[in-house]
PDB file of C-alpha atoms in Angstrom:
ATOM      1  CA  ASN A  11      13.597 -20.262 -16.262  1.00  0.00           C
ATOM      2  CA  ALA A  12       9.665 -21.144 -15.870  1.00  0.00           C
ATOM      3  CA  GLY A  13      10.244 -21.800 -13.241  1.00  0.00           C
ATOM      4  CA  VAL A  14       6.669 -24.503 -12.199  1.00  0.00           C
ATOM      5  CA  THR A  15       3.915 -24.011 -14.200  1.00  0.00           C
ATOM      6  CA  GLN A  16       0.541 -24.823 -13.776  1.00  0.00           C
ATOM      7  CA  THR A  17      -2.933 -25.002 -15.776  1.00  0.00           C
ATOM      8  CA  PRO A  18      -5.540 -24.372 -15.902  1.00  0.00           C
ATOM      9  CA  LYS A  19      -5.526 -21.074 -13.581  1.00  0.00           C
ATOM     10  CA  PHE A  20      -9.050 -21.543 -13.156  1.00  0.00           C
ATOM     11  CA  GLN A  21     -11.609 -24.837 -13.813  1.00  0.00           C
ATOM     12  CA  VAL A  22     -15.369 -25.558 -13.184  1.00  0.00           C
ATOM     13  CA  LEU A  23     -16.813 -28.723 -12.884  1.00  0.00           C
ATOM     14  CA  LYS A  24     -19.954 -30.277 -12.382  1.00  0.00           C
ATOM     15  CA  THR A  25     -20.049 -32.861  -9.247  1.00  0.00           C
ATOM     16  CA  GLY A  26     -18.836 -36.640 -10.419  1.00  0.00           C
ATOM     17  CA  GLN A  27     -16.709 -35.327 -13.067  1.00  0.00           C
ATOM     18  CA  SER A  28     -12.608 -35.929 -13.452  1.00  0.00           C
ATOM     19  CA  MET A  29     -10.718 -33.300 -14.647  1.00  0.00           C
ATOM     20  CA  THR A  30      -6.590 -33.691 -14.573  1.00  0.00           C
ATOM     21  CA  LEU A  31      -4.869 -30.496 -13.395  1.00  0.00           C
ATOM     22  CA  GLN A  32      -1.221 -30.390 -14.916  1.00  0.00           C
ATOM     23  CA  CYS A  33       2.262 -29.216 -12.743  1.00  0.00           C
ATOM     24  CA  ALA A  34       5.551 -28.920 -14.914  1.00  0.00           C
ATOM     25  CA  GLN A  35       9.003 -28.206 -13.299  1.00  0.00           C
ATOM     26  CA  ASP A  36      11.867 -27.046 -15.073  1.00  0.00           C
ATOM     27  CA  MET A  37      14.512 -27.010 -12.335  1.00  0.00           C
ATOM     28  CA  ASN A  38      15.816 -30.876 -11.854  1.00  0.00           C
ATOM     29  CA  HIS A  39      13.872 -31.063  -8.631  1.00  0.00           C
ATOM     30  CA  GLU A  40      13.490 -34.545  -7.850  1.00  0.00           C
ATOM     31  CA  TYR A  41      10.469 -33.210  -4.779  1.00  0.00           C
ATOM     32  CA  MET A  42       7.421 -32.270  -6.005  1.00  0.00           C
ATOM     33  CA  SER A  43       3.671 -31.660  -3.907  1.00  0.00           C
ATOM     34  CA  TRP A  44       0.437 -30.408  -4.540  1.00  0.00           C
ATOM     35  CA  TYR A  45      -1.328 -28.549  -1.657  1.00  0.00           C
ATOM     36  CA  ARG A  46      -5.191 -27.632  -1.901  1.00  0.00           C
ATOM     37  CA  GLN A  47      -5.877 -24.381  -0.189  1.00  0.00           C
ATOM     38  CA  ASP A  48      -8.893 -23.220   2.171  1.00  0.00           C
ATOM     39  CA  PRO A  49     -10.127 -20.711   3.855  1.00  0.00           C
ATOM     40  CA  GLY A  50      -8.606 -20.255   7.595  1.00  0.00           C
ATOM     41  CA  MET A  51      -6.742 -24.083   7.100  1.00  0.00           C
ATOM     42  CA  GLY A  52      -3.338 -23.276   5.704  1.00  0.00           C
ATOM     43  CA  LEU A  53      -2.070 -25.280   2.835  1.00  0.00           C
ATOM     44  CA  ARG A  54      -2.534 -29.504   3.626  1.00  0.00           C
ATOM     45  CA  LEU A  55      -0.199 -31.729   0.994  1.00  0.00           C
ATOM     46  CA  ILE A  56      -3.035 -34.178  -1.553  1.00  0.00           C
ATOM     47  CA  HIS A  57       0.452 -36.266  -2.199  1.00  0.00           C
ATOM     48  CA  TYR A  58       3.883 -35.705  -2.801  1.00  0.00           C
ATOM     49  CA  SER A  59       6.731 -37.553  -5.207  1.00  0.00           C
ATOM     50  CA  VAL A  60      10.215 -38.054  -3.428  1.00  0.00           C
ATOM     51  CA  GLY A  61      12.248 -38.742  -7.615  1.00  0.00           C
ATOM     52  CA  ALA A  62      10.426 -40.102 -11.246  1.00  0.00           C
ATOM     53  CA  GLY A  63       7.564 -43.351 -10.133  1.00  0.00           C
ATOM     54  CA  ILE A  64       7.826 -42.547  -6.235  1.00  0.00           C
ATOM     55  CA  THR A  65       4.825 -40.407  -4.981  1.00  0.00           C
ATOM     56  CA  ASP A  66       2.944 -41.343  -1.279  1.00  0.00           C
ATOM     57  CA  GLN A  67       0.411 -39.909   0.314  1.00  0.00           C
ATOM     58  CA  GLY A  68       0.023 -36.531   2.152  1.00  0.00           C
ATOM     59  CA  GLU A  69      -2.235 -35.378   4.907  1.00  0.00           C
ATOM     60  CA  VAL A  70      -5.679 -35.628   2.707  1.00  0.00           C
ATOM     61  CA  PRO A  71      -5.154 -37.665  -0.086  1.00  0.00           C
ATOM     62  CA  ASN A  72      -8.173 -38.836  -0.609  1.00  0.00           C
ATOM     63  CA  GLY A  73     -10.493 -38.453  -3.920  1.00  0.00           C
ATOM     64  CA  TYR A  74      -6.949 -37.531  -5.803  1.00  0.00           C
ATOM     65  CA  ASN A  75      -4.716 -39.786  -7.261  1.00  0.00           C
ATOM     66  CA  VAL A  76      -1.044 -38.569  -8.538  1.00  0.00           C
ATOM     67  CA  SER A  77       1.234 -40.417 -10.973  1.00  0.00           C
ATOM     68  CA  ARG A  78       5.401 -39.572 -11.354  1.00  0.00           C
ATOM     69  CA  SER A  79       6.205 -40.824 -14.207  1.00  0.00           C
ATOM     70  CA  THR A  80       9.048 -38.297 -15.110  1.00  0.00           C
ATOM     71  CA  THR A  81      11.825 -35.793 -13.260  1.00  0.00           C
ATOM     72  CA  GLU A  82       9.259 -32.652 -14.730  1.00  0.00           C
ATOM     73  CA  ASP A  83       5.624 -33.412 -14.491  1.00  0.00           C
ATOM     74  CA  PHE A  84       3.287 -34.032 -11.586  1.00  0.00           C
ATOM     75  CA  PRO A  85       0.003 -34.081 -12.804  1.00  0.00           C
ATOM     76  CA  LEU A  86      -3.242 -34.577  -9.777  1.00  0.00           C
ATOM     77  CA  ARG A  87      -5.873 -36.383 -11.022  1.00  0.00           C
ATOM     78  CA  LEU A  88      -9.389 -35.585  -9.968  1.00  0.00           C
ATOM     79  CA  LEU A  89     -11.829 -38.543 -10.614  1.00  0.00           C
ATOM     80  CA  SER A  90     -15.355 -37.346  -9.430  1.00  0.00           C
ATOM     81  CA  ALA A  91     -14.819 -34.314  -8.482  1.00  0.00           C
ATOM     82  CA  ALA A  92     -17.354 -33.487  -5.583  1.00  0.00           C
ATOM     83  CA  PRO A  93     -17.513 -29.611  -3.826  1.00  0.00           C
ATOM     84  CA  SER A  94     -16.296 -30.763  -1.239  1.00  0.00           C
ATOM     85  CA  GLN A  95     -13.076 -30.044  -3.715  1.00  0.00           C
ATOM     86  CA  THR A  96     -13.189 -26.578  -4.118  1.00  0.00           C
ATOM     87  CA  SER A  97      -9.831 -24.682  -2.592  1.00  0.00           C
ATOM     88  CA  VAL A  98      -7.310 -23.042  -4.755  1.00  0.00           C
ATOM     89  CA  TYR A  99      -4.904 -25.729  -6.450  1.00  0.00           C
ATOM     90  CA  PHE A 100      -0.751 -25.813  -5.005  1.00  0.00           C
ATOM     91  CA  CYS A 101       2.105 -27.640  -6.899  1.00  0.00           C
ATOM     92  CA  ALA A 102       5.431 -27.349  -5.656  1.00  0.00           C
ATOM     93  CA  SER A 103       8.545 -28.297  -6.348  1.00  0.00           C
ATOM     94  CA  SER A 104      11.602 -28.494  -3.788  1.00  0.00           C
ATOM     95  CA  SER A 105      16.121 -30.272  -4.309  1.00  0.00           C
ATOM     96  CA  VAL A 106      16.871 -30.974  -1.003  1.00  0.00           C
ATOM     97  CA  GLY A 107      18.891 -27.841   0.986  1.00  0.00           C
ATOM     98  CA  SER A 108      16.457 -25.789  -0.837  1.00  0.00           C
ATOM     99  CA  GLY A 109      13.048 -23.961  -0.194  1.00  0.00           C
ATOM    100  CA  TYR A 110       9.810 -24.917  -1.938  1.00  0.00           C
ATOM    101  CA  THR A 111       8.913 -22.962  -5.325  1.00  0.00           C
ATOM    102  CA  PHE A 112       5.580 -23.079  -5.698  1.00  0.00           C
ATOM    103  CA  GLY A 113       2.479 -23.406  -8.922  1.00  0.00           C
ATOM    104  CA  SER A 114       0.613 -20.145  -9.322  1.00  0.00           C
ATOM    105  CA  GLY A 115      -2.381 -22.401  -8.579  1.00  0.00           C
ATOM    106  CA  THR A 116      -5.386 -23.432 -10.420  1.00  0.00           C
ATOM    107  CA  ARG A 117      -8.953 -21.919  -9.132  1.00  0.00           C
ATOM    108  CA  LEU A 118     -11.355 -24.606  -8.981  1.00  0.00           C
ATOM    109  CA  THR A 119     -14.721 -24.377  -8.135  1.00  0.00           C
ATOM    110  CA  VAL A 120     -16.714 -27.872  -8.109  1.00  0.00           C
ATOM    111  CA  VAL A 121     -21.005 -27.133  -8.560  1.00  0.00           C
TER     112      VAL A 121
ATOM    113  CA  ALA B 293       5.137 -34.930  14.885  1.00  0.00           C
ATOM    114  CA  GLN B 294       6.158 -32.254  12.726  1.00  0.00           C
ATOM    115  CA  ARG B 295       3.346 -29.053  13.580  1.00  0.00           C
ATOM    116  CA  VAL B 296       3.669 -25.035  13.321  1.00  0.00           C
ATOM    117  CA  THR B 297       1.135 -23.271  14.942  1.00  0.00           C
ATOM    118  CA  GLN B 298       0.414 -20.056  13.801  1.00  0.00           C
ATOM    119  CA  PRO B 299      -1.586 -18.240  16.300  1.00  0.00           C
ATOM    120  CA  GLU B 300      -3.068 -14.996  15.162  1.00  0.00           C
ATOM    121  CA  LYS B 301      -5.424 -15.423  11.767  1.00  0.00           C
ATOM    122  CA  LEU B 302      -5.642 -12.257  11.723  1.00  0.00           C
ATOM    123  CA  LEU B 303      -2.973  -9.239  12.622  1.00  0.00           C
ATOM    124  CA  SER B 304      -3.746  -5.483  12.048  1.00  0.00           C
ATOM    125  CA  VAL B 305      -1.414  -3.417  12.582  1.00  0.00           C
ATOM    126  CA  PHE B 306      -0.944   0.832  11.685  1.00  0.00           C
ATOM    127  CA  LYS B 307       1.830   1.875   9.073  1.00  0.00           C
ATOM    128  CA  GLY B 308       5.092   3.133  10.322  1.00  0.00           C
ATOM    129  CA  ALA B 309       4.314  -0.043  13.598  1.00  0.00           C
ATOM    130  CA  PRO B 310       6.301  -2.764  14.210  1.00  0.00           C
ATOM    131  CA  VAL B 311       4.874  -6.353  13.613  1.00  0.00           C
ATOM    132  CA  GLU B 312       5.426  -9.438  14.976  1.00  0.00           C
ATOM    133  CA  LEU B 313       4.029 -12.702  13.727  1.00  0.00           C
ATOM    134  CA  LYS B 314       4.681 -15.307  15.517  1.00  0.00           C
ATOM    135  CA  CYS B 315       5.303 -19.129  14.616  1.00  0.00           C
ATOM    136  CA  ASN B 316       5.724 -22.538  16.987  1.00  0.00           C
ATOM    137  CA  TYR B 317       6.638 -25.504  15.959  1.00  0.00           C
ATOM    138  CA  SER B 318       7.030 -28.477  17.808  1.00  0.00           C
ATOM    139  CA  TYR B 319      10.071 -30.600  16.202  1.00  0.00           C
ATOM    140  CA  SER B 320      12.200 -33.514  17.789  1.00  0.00           C
ATOM    141  CA  GLY B 321      15.227 -32.914  15.956  1.00  0.00           C
ATOM    142  CA  SER B 322      17.219 -30.320  14.207  1.00  0.00           C
ATOM    143  CA  PRO B 323      15.029 -28.364  12.074  1.00  0.00           C
ATOM    144  CA  GLU B 324      15.065 -25.784   8.931  1.00  0.00           C
ATOM    145  CA  LEU B 325      12.609 -23.038   9.213  1.00  0.00           C
ATOM    146  CA  PHE B 326      10.935 -20.386   6.051  1.00  0.00           C
ATOM    147  CA  TRP B 327       8.488 -18.025   6.329  1.00  0.00           C
ATOM    148  CA  TYR B 328       6.430 -17.905   3.017  1.00  0.00           C
ATOM    149  CA  VAL B 329       4.466 -14.964   1.947  1.00  0.00           C
ATOM    150  CA  GLN B 330       1.429 -14.865   0.013  1.00  0.00           C
ATOM    151  CA  TYR B 331       0.203 -11.841  -1.665  1.00  0.00           C
ATOM    152  CA  SER B 332      -3.134 -11.082  -2.778  1.00  0.00           C
ATOM    153  CA  ARG B 333      -3.565 -13.389  -5.256  1.00  0.00           C
ATOM    154  CA  GLN B 334      -0.579 -14.436  -6.565  1.00  0.00           C
ATOM    155  CA  ARG B 335       1.298 -17.545  -5.447  1.00  0.00           C
ATOM    156  CA  LEU B 336       3.082 -18.268  -2.704  1.00  0.00           C
ATOM    157  CA  GLN B 337       7.009 -16.502  -2.926  1.00  0.00           C
ATOM    158  CA  LEU B 338       9.794 -17.705   0.027  1.00  0.00           C
ATOM    159  CA  LEU B 339      10.363 -14.466   2.368  1.00  0.00           C
ATOM    160  CA  LEU B 340      13.551 -15.867   4.253  1.00  0.00           C
ATOM    161  CA  ARG B 341      15.075 -19.262   5.848  1.00  0.00           C
ATOM    162  CA  HIS B 342      16.610 -19.750   8.891  1.00  0.00           C
ATOM    163  CA  ILE B 343      20.077 -20.436   7.945  1.00  0.00           C
ATOM    164  CA  SER B 344      20.587 -18.264   5.671  1.00  0.00           C
ATOM    165  CA  ARG B 345      19.819 -15.231   8.914  1.00  0.00           C
ATOM    166  CA  GLU B 346      18.926 -12.294   6.548  1.00  0.00           C
ATOM    167  CA  SER B 347      16.640  -9.826   6.185  1.00  0.00           C
ATOM    168  CA  ILE B 348      14.181  -9.622   3.413  1.00  0.00           C
ATOM    169  CA  LYS B 349      12.407  -6.715   2.660  1.00  0.00           C
ATOM    170  CA  GLY B 350      13.069  -5.546   6.336  1.00  0.00           C
ATOM    171  CA  PHE B 351      11.836  -8.036   7.829  1.00  0.00           C
ATOM    172  CA  THR B 352      14.231 -10.761  10.135  1.00  0.00           C
ATOM    173  CA  ALA B 353      13.467 -14.125  12.066  1.00  0.00           C
ATOM    174  CA  ASP B 354      15.228 -15.732  14.512  1.00  0.00           C
ATOM    175  CA  LEU B 355      15.074 -19.668  15.262  1.00  0.00           C
ATOM    176  CA  ASN B 356      15.020 -20.041  18.747  1.00  0.00           C
ATOM    177  CA  LYS B 357      15.558 -23.064  19.581  1.00  0.00           C
ATOM    178  CA  GLY B 358      14.174 -22.797  23.002  1.00  0.00           C
ATOM    179  CA  GLU B 359      11.517 -21.585  22.764  1.00  0.00           C
ATOM    180  CA  THR B 360      11.019 -23.965  19.116  1.00  0.00           C
ATOM    181  CA  SER B 361       9.715 -20.309  17.966  1.00  0.00           C
ATOM    182  CA  PHE B 362      10.157 -19.207  14.126  1.00  0.00           C
ATOM    183  CA  HIS B 363       8.091 -15.174  14.858  1.00  0.00           C
ATOM    184  CA  LEU B 364       8.824 -12.892  11.918  1.00  0.00           C
ATOM    185  CA  LYS B 365       9.512  -8.977  12.280  1.00  0.00           C
ATOM    186  CA  LYS B 366       9.751  -6.152  11.096  1.00  0.00           C
ATOM    187  CA  PRO B 367      10.464  -2.729  12.832  1.00  0.00           C
ATOM    188  CA  PHE B 368       8.124  -0.360  10.511  1.00  0.00           C
ATOM    189  CA  ALA B 369       4.988  -1.973   8.568  1.00  0.00           C
ATOM    190  CA  GLN B 370       4.889  -0.653   5.431  1.00  0.00           C
ATOM    191  CA  GLU B 371       1.439  -0.870   3.109  1.00  0.00           C
ATOM    192  CA  GLU B 372       2.827  -3.037   0.718  1.00  0.00           C
ATOM    193  CA  ASP B 373       3.474  -5.638   3.447  1.00  0.00           C
ATOM    194  CA  SER B 374      -0.155  -6.313   3.015  1.00  0.00           C
ATOM    195  CA  ALA B 375      -0.554 -10.521   2.640  1.00  0.00           C
ATOM    196  CA  MET B 376      -0.666 -13.356   3.886  1.00  0.00           C
ATOM    197  CA  TYR B 377       2.261 -15.437   5.947  1.00  0.00           C
ATOM    198  CA  TYR B 378       3.241 -18.759   6.112  1.00  0.00           C
ATOM    199  CA  CYS B 379       5.209 -20.363   8.496  1.00  0.00           C
ATOM    200  CA  ALA B 380       6.834 -23.762   7.486  1.00  0.00           C
ATOM    201  CA  LEU B 381       9.393 -26.319   8.242  1.00  0.00           C
ATOM    202  CA  SER B 382      11.277 -29.044   6.796  1.00  0.00           C
ATOM    203  CA  SER B 383      12.319 -32.029   8.349  1.00  0.00           C
ATOM    204  CA  THR B 384      13.829 -33.854   5.958  1.00  0.00           C
ATOM    205  CA  GLY B 385      14.981 -30.996   3.435  1.00  0.00           C
ATOM    206  CA  ASN B 386      12.805 -31.965   0.926  1.00  0.00           C
ATOM    207  CA  GLN B 387       8.747 -32.332   2.713  1.00  0.00           C
ATOM    208  CA  PHE B 388       7.620 -29.301   4.491  1.00  0.00           C
ATOM    209  CA  TYR B 389       4.331 -28.353   7.247  1.00  0.00           C
ATOM    210  CA  PHE B 390       2.490 -24.701   7.436  1.00  0.00           C
ATOM    211  CA  GLY B 391       0.994 -23.294   9.565  1.00  0.00           C
ATOM    212  CA  THR B 392      -2.467 -21.871   9.100  1.00  0.00           C
ATOM    213  CA  GLY B 393      -1.415 -18.433   7.831  1.00  0.00           C
ATOM    214  CA  THR B 394      -1.226 -15.673   9.116  1.00  0.00           C
ATOM    215  CA  SER B 395      -3.301 -12.472   7.099  1.00  0.00           C
ATOM    216  CA  LEU B 396      -1.541  -8.964   8.198  1.00  0.00           C
ATOM    217  CA  THR B 397      -3.564  -5.713   7.307  1.00  0.00           C
ATOM    218  CA  VAL B 398      -1.517  -2.403   7.419  1.00  0.00           C
ATOM    219  CA  ILE B 399      -2.929   0.138   7.596  1.00  0.00           C
ATOM    220  CA  PRO B 400      -2.552   3.677   6.626  1.00  0.00           C
TER     221      PRO B 400
END
């Protein structure tokens, strides 16, 4: 049981580049979300999805897009990377009554 | 609106001393409260949740609805407890709100 798998683990981007952070879960969880973790600011919700075909914005959605075409996958797209998006990104999934299961994180640096 | 407050960014205690990590929340309904732990450069892991009323790694937390608190406690801190701790609230069973975290250092 792999749980929540995130790829890549590390990434360096140049300002203006785009990329997709992958997230997949094999627990048939209906709820998936993306957080960014920054020092002193804790975890901030970027986007979330309550099921396939349904997504919504969280606290800090600007500069990011998501889609949920399947229950398993919830990719996060950076449209035009900026230094302010340097962060550690965590994907998480849950079902009703369970806590979050987190991925191992993606450490992104934008130069 | 839902809000989770962890007033201490940093907390240091000596090995063997008691430790308490504070968490206060604001929510008008009946929330579910959780504590997550993140060891250095690892993923967040669920430590405990209030509805299970269990003790994990010697940690306990009691939901105090009158004080809207869910403080995490351990009577004797160990070096391996050094980590980042996040308190979280779930209102719908799915969406979670996290505090800003407390970094605990246990001094040998």
